[in-house]
Coordinates of C-alpha atoms and ligand atoms in Angstrom, one line a residue:
M26 CA 0.0 0.0 0.0
A27 CA 1.3 3.4 -0.9
S28 CA 2.2 5.4 2.2
V29 CA 0.7 8.7 3.0
A30 CA 2.9 11.7 2.3
R31 CA 4.2 12.6 5.7
P32 CA 5.8 15.9 6.4
W33 CA 9.6 15.7 6.7
W34 CA 9.6 16.1 10.5
Q35 CA 7.5 13.0 10.9
R36 CA 9.7 10.9 8.7
A37 CA 12.9 12.3 10.2
V38 CA 15.4 11.0 12.6
L39 CA 16.6 14.0 14.6
Y40 CA 20.0 14.4 16.2
Q41 CA 20.7 16.8 19.0
V42 CA 24.1 18.4 18.7
Y43 CA 25.5 19.9 21.9
V44 CA 27.6 22.4 20.0
R45 CA 30.4 22.9 22.6
S46 CA 31.2 19.2 22.6
F47 CA 30.5 17.9 19.1
A48 CA 33.5 18.9 17.0
D49 CA 36.1 21.6 17.3
S50 CA 37.4 23.0 14.0
D51 CA 39.9 25.5 15.4
E52 CA 41.3 23.6 18.3
D53 CA 40.4 26.0 21.0
G54 CA 38.8 23.2 23.0
V55 CA 35.3 24.2 22.3
G56 CA 33.1 22.7 19.6
D57 CA 31.9 25.1 16.9
L58 CA 29.7 25.4 13.8
R59 CA 32.4 24.8 11.4
G60 CA 33.2 21.6 13.3
I61 CA 29.6 20.4 12.7
A62 CA 29.8 21.3 9.0
D63 CA 33.1 19.3 8.7
R64 CA 31.3 16.2 10.2
L65 CA 28.2 16.3 8.0
D66 CA 29.4 13.2 6.2
Y67 CA 29.2 11.4 9.5
L68 CA 25.7 12.5 10.2
E69 CA 24.6 11.6 6.7
W70 CA 26.3 8.2 7.0
L71 CA 24.5 7.6 10.3
G72 CA 21.1 8.6 8.8
A73 CA 20.3 11.8 10.6
D74 CA 17.8 13.9 8.7
A75 CA 18.0 17.0 10.9
V76 CA 20.1 18.4 13.7
W77 CA 18.9 20.3 16.6
L78 CA 21.6 22.7 17.8
S79 CA 21.8 23.5 21.5
P80 CA 21.8 27.4 21.8
V81 CA 24.2 29.1 19.4
T82 CA 23.1 32.6 20.3
V83 CA 25.3 35.1 22.1
S84 CA 25.5 34.2 25.8
P85 CA 27.7 34.8 28.9
D86 CA 27.3 31.1 29.5
K87 CA 26.1 31.1 33.1
D88 CA 23.8 28.4 31.9
W89 CA 25.8 27.4 28.7
G90 CA 23.8 29.3 26.1
Y91 CA 20.5 29.2 27.9
D92 CA 21.1 32.7 29.1
V93 CA 20.8 34.7 25.9
A94 CA 22.2 38.1 25.5
D95 CA 21.3 38.5 21.8
Y96 CA 18.6 36.4 20.1
I97 CA 19.8 37.2 16.6
G98 CA 23.6 37.0 17.1
V99 CA 25.6 33.9 17.1
Q100 CA 28.3 33.2 19.7
P101 CA 31.7 34.3 18.3
A102 CA 33.3 31.2 19.8
F103 CA 31.0 29.1 17.6
G104 CA 32.0 31.1 14.5
G105 CA 29.3 33.8 14.4
L106 CA 26.4 34.1 12.0
P107 CA 28.4 33.4 8.8
A108 CA 29.4 30.0 10.2
L109 CA 25.7 29.2 10.9
D110 CA 24.6 30.3 7.5
E111 CA 27.4 28.2 6.0
L112 CA 26.4 25.1 8.1
V113 CA 22.7 25.5 7.0
A114 CA 23.8 25.7 3.4
Q115 CA 26.1 22.8 3.5
A116 CA 23.6 20.7 5.4
A117 CA 20.9 21.5 2.9
R118 CA 23.1 20.1 0.1
R119 CA 22.9 16.8 2.0
D120 CA 19.2 17.1 2.7
I121 CA 19.9 17.6 6.4
R122 CA 17.9 20.3 8.1
V123 CA 19.0 22.6 11.0
I124 CA 16.8 23.3 14.0
V125 CA 17.9 25.9 16.5
D126 CA 17.2 26.2 20.2
I127 CA 15.2 29.2 21.3
V128 CA 14.9 30.4 24.9
P129 CA 11.8 32.5 25.3
N130 CA 11.3 32.1 29.1
H131 CA 14.2 34.3 30.2
T132 CA 17.1 36.3 28.9
S133 CA 20.6 36.8 30.3
D134 CA 20.8 39.6 32.8
R135 CA 23.3 41.0 30.2
H136 CA 20.6 41.3 27.5
P137 CA 20.1 45.0 26.6
W138 CA 16.4 44.5 27.3
F139 CA 17.1 43.7 30.9
E140 CA 19.8 46.3 31.3
E141 CA 17.3 48.9 30.2
S142 CA 14.5 47.3 32.3
R143 CA 16.4 47.6 35.5
V144 CA 17.4 51.2 35.1
S145 CA 14.2 52.6 36.6
R146 CA 10.7 51.8 37.5
D147 CA 9.4 53.8 34.6
S148 CA 11.9 52.5 32.0
P149 CA 10.0 51.7 28.8
R150 CA 11.3 48.2 29.1
R151 CA 10.3 47.8 32.7
D152 CA 7.3 45.7 31.9
W153 CA 9.2 43.3 29.6
Y154 CA 10.3 41.5 32.8
V155 CA 8.4 40.5 35.9
W156 CA 8.9 43.1 38.6
A157 CA 7.1 43.2 41.9
D158 CA 7.2 45.1 45.1
P159 CA 8.6 43.4 48.3
K160 CA 6.1 42.4 50.9
P161 CA 5.8 45.0 53.7
D162 CA 8.4 43.1 55.7
G163 CA 10.8 43.4 52.7
S164 CA 10.6 39.7 51.7
P165 CA 9.9 38.5 48.1
P166 CA 6.5 39.0 46.6
N167 CA 5.5 35.4 46.9
N168 CA 6.7 31.9 47.7
W169 CA 7.9 30.8 44.2
R170 CA 11.1 28.8 44.0
G171 CA 13.6 28.6 41.2
A172 CA 15.2 25.6 39.6
F173 CA 18.9 24.8 40.3
G174 CA 18.8 24.2 44.0
G175 CA 15.3 25.4 44.6
G176 CA 16.2 28.8 46.1
R177 CA 13.7 31.6 45.8
A178 CA 12.8 32.7 42.3
W179 CA 13.1 36.4 43.2
T180 CA 16.1 38.8 43.5
L181 CA 15.9 42.3 44.9
D182 CA 17.2 45.0 42.7
E183 CA 18.5 47.5 45.2
R184 CA 18.5 50.5 42.9
T185 CA 14.8 50.4 42.2
G186 CA 13.6 48.6 45.3
Q187 CA 11.7 45.9 43.5
Y188 CA 12.2 42.2 43.0
Y189 CA 12.6 40.6 39.6
L190 CA 11.5 37.0 38.8
H191 CA 13.9 34.3 37.7
N192 CA 12.6 30.7 37.5
F193 CA 16.2 29.7 36.9
L194 CA 19.4 31.6 37.9
P195 CA 19.4 35.2 39.1
E196 CA 21.3 35.8 35.9
Q197 CA 18.3 34.6 33.9
P198 CA 15.5 37.1 34.5
D199 CA 12.1 35.9 33.2
L200 CA 10.5 37.8 30.4
N201 CA 6.9 39.0 31.0
W202 CA 4.8 37.1 28.4
W203 CA 1.8 39.2 29.3
N204 CA 3.4 42.1 27.5
D205 CA 2.4 42.4 23.9
D206 CA 5.6 43.9 22.9
V207 CA 7.5 40.9 24.1
R208 CA 5.2 38.7 22.0
A209 CA 5.8 40.9 19.0
A210 CA 9.5 40.9 19.5
F211 CA 9.6 37.1 19.5
D212 CA 7.6 36.9 16.3
D213 CA 10.4 39.0 14.7
I214 CA 13.0 36.7 16.2
L215 CA 11.3 33.6 14.8
R216 CA 11.1 35.2 11.4
F217 CA 14.7 36.2 11.5
W218 CA 15.7 32.6 11.8
L219 CA 13.0 31.2 9.5
D220 CA 14.1 33.7 6.8
R221 CA 17.6 32.3 7.1
G222 CA 16.4 28.8 6.2
I223 CA 16.3 27.4 9.7
A224 CA 14.0 24.3 9.8
G225 CA 12.4 25.1 13.1
F226 CA 12.9 25.6 16.8
R227 CA 13.4 23.5 19.9
I228 CA 11.6 25.7 22.4
D229 CA 13.2 25.8 25.8
V230 CA 10.8 25.5 28.8
A231 CA 7.9 25.6 26.4
H232 CA 5.4 24.8 29.2
G233 CA 6.6 27.5 31.5
I234 CA 6.9 30.9 29.9
V235 CA 3.6 32.4 31.0
K236 CA 3.2 33.0 34.7
D237 CA 0.1 33.8 36.9
R238 CA -0.8 37.4 36.2
E239 CA -1.5 38.0 39.9
L240 CA 1.6 36.3 41.1
R241 CA -0.3 34.1 43.5
D242 CA 1.6 31.9 46.0
N243 CA 2.0 28.2 44.9
P244 CA -0.3 26.2 47.2
D245 CA 2.5 23.7 47.6
P246 CA 5.8 25.5 47.3
A247 CA 7.4 22.5 45.8
I248 CA 5.0 22.5 42.8
S249 CA 5.0 25.1 40.1
T250 CA 1.3 25.7 39.9
Y251 CA 1.5 29.5 39.3
N252 CA 5.1 30.1 38.1
A253 CA 4.8 27.8 35.1
N254 CA 2.3 25.4 33.5
R255 CA -0.4 28.1 33.0
E256 CA -3.1 27.4 30.4
D257 CA -2.3 30.8 28.9
V258 CA 0.9 29.5 27.4
H259 CA -1.2 27.9 24.7
D260 CA -2.1 31.3 23.3
V261 CA 1.6 32.0 22.7
L262 CA 2.2 28.6 21.1
R263 CA -0.8 29.1 18.8
R264 CA 0.6 32.4 17.8
W265 CA 4.1 30.8 17.1
R266 CA 2.4 28.1 15.0
R267 CA 0.7 30.8 12.9
V268 CA 4.1 32.4 12.3
V269 CA 5.9 29.2 11.3
D270 CA 2.9 28.1 9.2
E271 CA 3.6 31.1 6.9
Y272 CA 6.7 29.3 5.7
A273 CA 7.3 26.7 3.1
P274 CA 8.7 24.1 3.1
E275 CA 7.2 23.3 6.4
R276 CA 9.0 24.3 9.6
V277 CA 8.7 22.5 13.0
L278 CA 8.1 23.6 16.6
L279 CA 9.5 21.0 19.0
G280 CA 8.8 21.9 22.6
E281 CA 10.6 21.1 25.8
T282 CA 7.3 20.3 27.6
W283 CA 8.5 19.1 30.9
V284 CA 5.2 17.8 32.3
M285 CA 4.6 14.4 33.8
E286 CA 0.9 14.0 33.0
L287 CA 0.2 12.7 29.5
D288 CA -3.1 14.4 29.1
R289 CA -1.4 17.7 29.9
L290 CA 1.3 16.9 27.4
A291 CA -1.3 16.2 24.8
R292 CA -2.6 19.8 25.2
F293 CA 0.6 21.1 23.7
Y294 CA -0.5 19.7 20.4
G295 CA -3.6 21.9 20.5
S296 CA -6.2 20.4 18.2
G297 CA -3.5 18.4 16.4
D298 CA -2.2 21.0 14.1
D299 CA -2.4 24.5 15.7
E300 CA 0.2 24.4 18.4
L301 CA 3.4 22.4 18.7
H302 CA 4.3 19.9 16.0
L303 CA 6.2 17.8 18.6
A304 CA 6.1 17.9 22.4
F305 CA 8.9 16.0 24.2
N306 CA 7.6 13.1 26.3
F307 CA 9.5 13.1 29.6
P308 CA 7.4 10.3 31.2
F309 CA 8.8 8.0 28.5
T310 CA 12.3 9.3 28.9
F311 CA 12.3 8.8 32.6
S312 CA 10.7 5.3 32.6
D313 CA 12.6 2.3 33.7
L314 CA 13.4 -0.1 31.0
D315 CA 10.5 -2.2 31.9
A316 CA 8.1 -3.7 29.3
G317 CA 4.9 -3.1 31.3
R318 CA 5.7 0.4 32.3
L319 CA 7.0 1.5 28.8
R320 CA 4.0 -0.1 27.1
G321 CA 1.7 1.7 29.5
I322 CA 3.2 5.1 28.8
V323 CA 3.2 4.6 25.0
E324 CA -0.4 3.3 25.1
A325 CA -1.5 6.2 27.2
T326 CA 0.3 8.7 24.9
E327 CA -1.3 7.2 21.8
A328 CA -4.7 7.5 23.5
A329 CA -4.2 11.0 24.8
L330 CA -2.8 12.6 21.7
P331 CA -5.3 14.4 19.3
E332 CA -5.9 12.6 16.1
R333 CA -3.4 14.3 13.8
A334 CA -0.7 14.7 16.5
W335 CA 2.6 12.9 16.2
P336 CA 4.7 11.6 19.1
V337 CA 8.4 12.3 19.7
W338 CA 10.7 10.1 21.7
M339 CA 14.1 10.6 23.2
L340 CA 16.3 8.7 25.6
S341 CA 19.0 11.3 26.5
N342 CA 19.6 15.0 26.4
H343 CA 22.0 17.6 27.8
D344 CA 20.1 17.9 31.1
I345 CA 19.8 14.3 32.2
V346 CA 21.9 11.3 32.8
R347 CA 22.8 9.6 29.5
F348 CA 20.5 6.6 28.8
P349 CA 23.1 3.8 28.7
T350 CA 23.8 4.7 32.3
R351 CA 20.3 5.8 33.5
M352 CA 18.1 3.2 31.8
A353 CA 20.5 0.4 31.0
G354 CA 22.8 0.6 34.1
G355 CA 25.8 0.1 31.9
D356 CA 24.6 -3.1 30.3
E357 CA 25.1 -2.8 26.6
R358 CA 22.4 -5.3 25.7
K359 CA 19.9 -3.1 27.6
A360 CA 21.1 0.0 25.9
R361 CA 20.6 -1.7 22.5
A362 CA 17.1 -2.7 23.5
A363 CA 16.3 0.9 24.4
L364 CA 17.6 2.2 21.2
F365 CA 15.7 -0.5 19.3
L366 CA 12.5 0.8 20.8
L367 CA 13.3 4.4 20.0
M368 CA 13.6 3.5 16.4
T369 CA 10.5 1.2 16.1
L370 CA 7.9 3.3 17.9
R371 CA 5.4 5.5 16.1
G372 CA 6.8 9.0 16.3
T373 CA 9.9 11.0 15.6
P374 CA 13.1 9.6 17.3
V375 CA 15.6 12.1 18.7
L376 CA 19.2 10.9 19.3
Y377 CA 21.4 12.9 21.6
Y378 CA 25.0 13.1 20.3
G379 CA 26.9 10.1 21.6
D380 CA 23.7 8.0 21.9
E381 CA 24.7 6.3 18.7
L382 CA 28.0 5.2 20.3
G383 CA 26.3 3.9 23.4
M384 CA 28.1 6.6 25.3
P385 CA 27.5 6.3 29.0
Q386 CA 27.4 9.2 31.5
A387 CA 30.9 10.5 32.1
D388 CA 32.4 10.7 35.5
V389 CA 33.7 14.3 35.5
P390 CA 36.1 14.9 38.4
A391 CA 35.0 17.6 40.7
E392 CA 37.8 20.0 39.8
Q393 CA 36.9 19.8 36.1
Q394 CA 33.2 20.4 36.5
R395 CA 31.8 23.5 34.8
D396 CA 28.0 23.4 35.1
M397 CA 26.4 24.9 38.2
D398 CA 23.8 22.1 38.2
G399 CA 26.2 19.1 37.8
R400 CA 25.1 18.2 34.3
D401 CA 28.6 17.9 32.8
G402 CA 28.6 14.1 32.7
A403 CA 26.1 14.3 29.8
R404 CA 28.0 17.0 28.0
T405 CA 31.5 15.7 27.4
P406 CA 33.2 15.9 24.0
L407 CA 32.3 13.3 21.4
P408 CA 35.2 10.9 21.0
W409 CA 36.1 11.0 17.3
N410 CA 39.5 9.5 17.6
G411 CA 41.4 11.9 19.8
G412 CA 40.4 15.0 17.8
W413 CA 40.2 17.3 20.8
S414 CA 43.0 19.4 22.1
D415 CA 42.6 20.6 25.7
P416 CA 38.8 20.3 25.6
W417 CA 36.5 22.4 27.9
L418 CA 35.4 19.1 29.5
P419 CA 37.4 15.9 29.6
V420 CA 36.8 13.3 26.8
A421 CA 35.4 10.3 28.5
A422 CA 37.4 7.2 27.7
D423 CA 34.8 4.6 28.5
V424 CA 33.5 4.1 25.0
P425 CA 35.3 3.2 21.8
P426 CA 35.6 6.3 19.6
V427 CA 33.8 6.9 16.4
A428 CA 36.7 5.9 14.2
V429 CA 37.0 2.5 15.9
Q430 CA 33.3 1.8 16.0
R431 CA 32.8 2.7 12.4
D432 CA 35.1 -0.1 11.3
D433 CA 33.6 -2.6 13.6
D434 CA 30.5 -4.3 12.2
G435 CA 29.4 -5.4 15.6
S436 CA 29.8 -2.0 17.3
F437 CA 27.1 -0.1 18.9
L438 CA 27.5 2.6 16.3
N439 CA 26.8 0.2 13.4
F440 CA 23.9 -1.3 15.4
A441 CA 22.4 2.2 15.7
R442 CA 23.0 2.9 12.0
S443 CA 21.4 -0.3 10.9
L444 CA 18.3 0.4 13.1
I445 CA 17.9 3.8 11.4
A446 CA 18.4 2.1 8.0
Q447 CA 15.8 -0.5 8.9
R448 CA 13.3 2.1 9.9
R449 CA 13.8 4.0 6.7
A450 CA 13.4 0.9 4.6
N451 CA 10.2 -0.1 6.2
P452 CA 7.3 2.3 5.6
D453 CA 5.3 0.6 8.4
L454 CA 8.0 1.7 10.9
V455 CA 7.8 5.3 9.6
D456 CA 4.1 5.7 9.0
G457 CA 2.2 2.8 10.4
A458 CA -0.2 3.0 13.3
Y459 CA 0.8 1.6 16.7
E460 CA -1.2 -1.3 18.1
S461 CA -0.2 -3.3 21.3
L462 CA -0.1 -7.0 20.9
P463 CA -0.5 -9.5 23.8
S464 CA 2.9 -10.7 25.1
P465 CA 4.3 -12.5 28.1
E466 CA 5.6 -10.6 31.0
G467 CA 9.0 -8.9 30.3
V468 CA 8.2 -8.7 26.6
W469 CA 6.6 -5.9 24.7
A470 CA 5.1 -6.7 21.3
F471 CA 3.2 -4.3 19.0
R472 CA 2.2 -4.0 15.4
R473 CA 3.2 -1.1 13.2
G474 CA 1.0 -0.5 10.2
E475 CA -0.5 -3.4 8.2
R476 CA 2.4 -5.8 8.1
T477 CA 5.1 -5.2 10.7
T478 CA 5.3 -6.9 14.0
V479 CA 7.8 -5.6 16.6
A480 CA 8.8 -7.5 19.7
V481 CA 11.4 -6.6 22.3
N482 CA 12.5 -8.8 25.1
L483 CA 13.2 -6.7 28.2
S484 CA 14.2 -9.5 30.4
D485 CA 17.1 -11.8 31.2
E486 CA 15.3 -14.9 29.9
G487 CA 15.1 -16.1 26.3
V488 CA 11.5 -16.2 25.1
E489 CA 9.5 -17.6 22.2
L490 CA 6.7 -15.6 20.8
D491 CA 4.6 -16.8 17.8
G492 CA 7.5 -18.8 16.6
L493 CA 9.9 -15.9 17.1
R494 CA 12.9 -16.6 19.3
L495 CA 14.1 -13.7 21.3
R496 CA 17.3 -13.7 23.3
P497 CA 17.5 -11.6 26.5
W498 CA 17.2 -7.9 25.6
E499 CA 16.8 -8.6 21.9
G500 CA 14.4 -6.7 19.7
V501 CA 13.0 -7.9 16.4
A502 CA 10.9 -6.1 13.8
Q503 CA 9.5 -8.3 11.1
R504 CA 7.6 -7.3 8.0
R505 CA 5.3 -10.0 6.6
Ligands
GLC614 C1 16.0 24.0 29.8 C2 17.4 23.6 29.2 C3 18.4 23.6 30.3 C4 18.5 25.0 30.9 C5 17.1 25.4 31.4 C6 17.0 26.9 31.7 O1 15.6 23.0 30.7 O2 17.3 22.4 28.6 O3 19.7 23.2 29.9 O4 19.3 25.0 32.0 O5 16.1 25.2 30.4 O6 17.2 27.6 30.6

């Protein structure tokens, strides 16, 4: 049967590049855009259709790019805007698209908007951020806590006598998304990148950018009821969707929707085609590698999503422990099983750089750690074959480098590559509906499309299922 014409982002395998650690073209120890361009042959060989770049915009790097000081300028250490344009052009020649990270929740405190905003209470930019008076006793306006250690989400600005809100670091003041000028400014920022041929955006903290207008206390201080997760965020996402929908070929909005209830996750798809194209599924990512549990999450996701919506799955990213360690406990068979699932489920798979090597979480010695939140172990340089001089984080030695794995048919890398190829070659795996099949405990079986049966054994015992023999932690996809 001919397959329906799916938009590129539904057929694609996405690959997240943590720019500082992917490839370093000028040997200053920090990865850069030219480095990525030089490695496009690798990404093409692997089978990546699009790369998502961690933030490349100008930043003082208090939170490694997630504190933006200029939304339309590219970090000089990465090669500046010309290097990005060049990467987009070179990638396009190989049919690889480039998605950029955008950080709308907050700016850097060095962003000119914030510098202007804090000058005085009647600065024209004052209302671009969330300012509020102290309580009569001088304490913060409410009980909101920030991420990174859970300290209070407010910092007093002595000069003007008001507190400003920061859901993350004090150096990351939150923008006020109730202000129409902020909304309009971001429309322009989106257009700036879309006009340059960017294929879409990964939206940082997509669930959190709109706050309670009245700044009410969170009923439970540990739960962000009012400083994130407001329904009003959907107005902003619909607005962004209208902007990207003006562009052809189609562009994609991929949200960091850090919510743990699948029905709430489903809301980020709107009615199926008027909000995010893809909303990251953290319950899946954080699940144990357990057949019953994973099956439950996938079934519930399939049931919750609106009809035209398309799931997206990932195992690792720059904020969490790499999956071969977190999910697979260092057992390579288990890591292969997890990757097998990623590539056989209905939905867009996202690989985090190094996932394809089976790269575990690195043990970064205390004196070499750089991140204030201890996430360095997921961000170490990709081991090409040496290839790094004096890198910003140590290259972890516990996985064979790319050059070695490429030449070894039995390597994790070649396993990952063959899974991607298998997916691409089987339209059921790309397009086909998902349907659970009965299976014994420890095994998860499902059908994709008309003709493909998938089974993965997430247990230590060999099993037999409909004449199919599965070794422990083995997955098989069969097209009849
Ligand atoms: C997102 C990013 C993370 C960053 C945080 C604050 O969760 O993925 O790296 O620290 O937002 O911007």
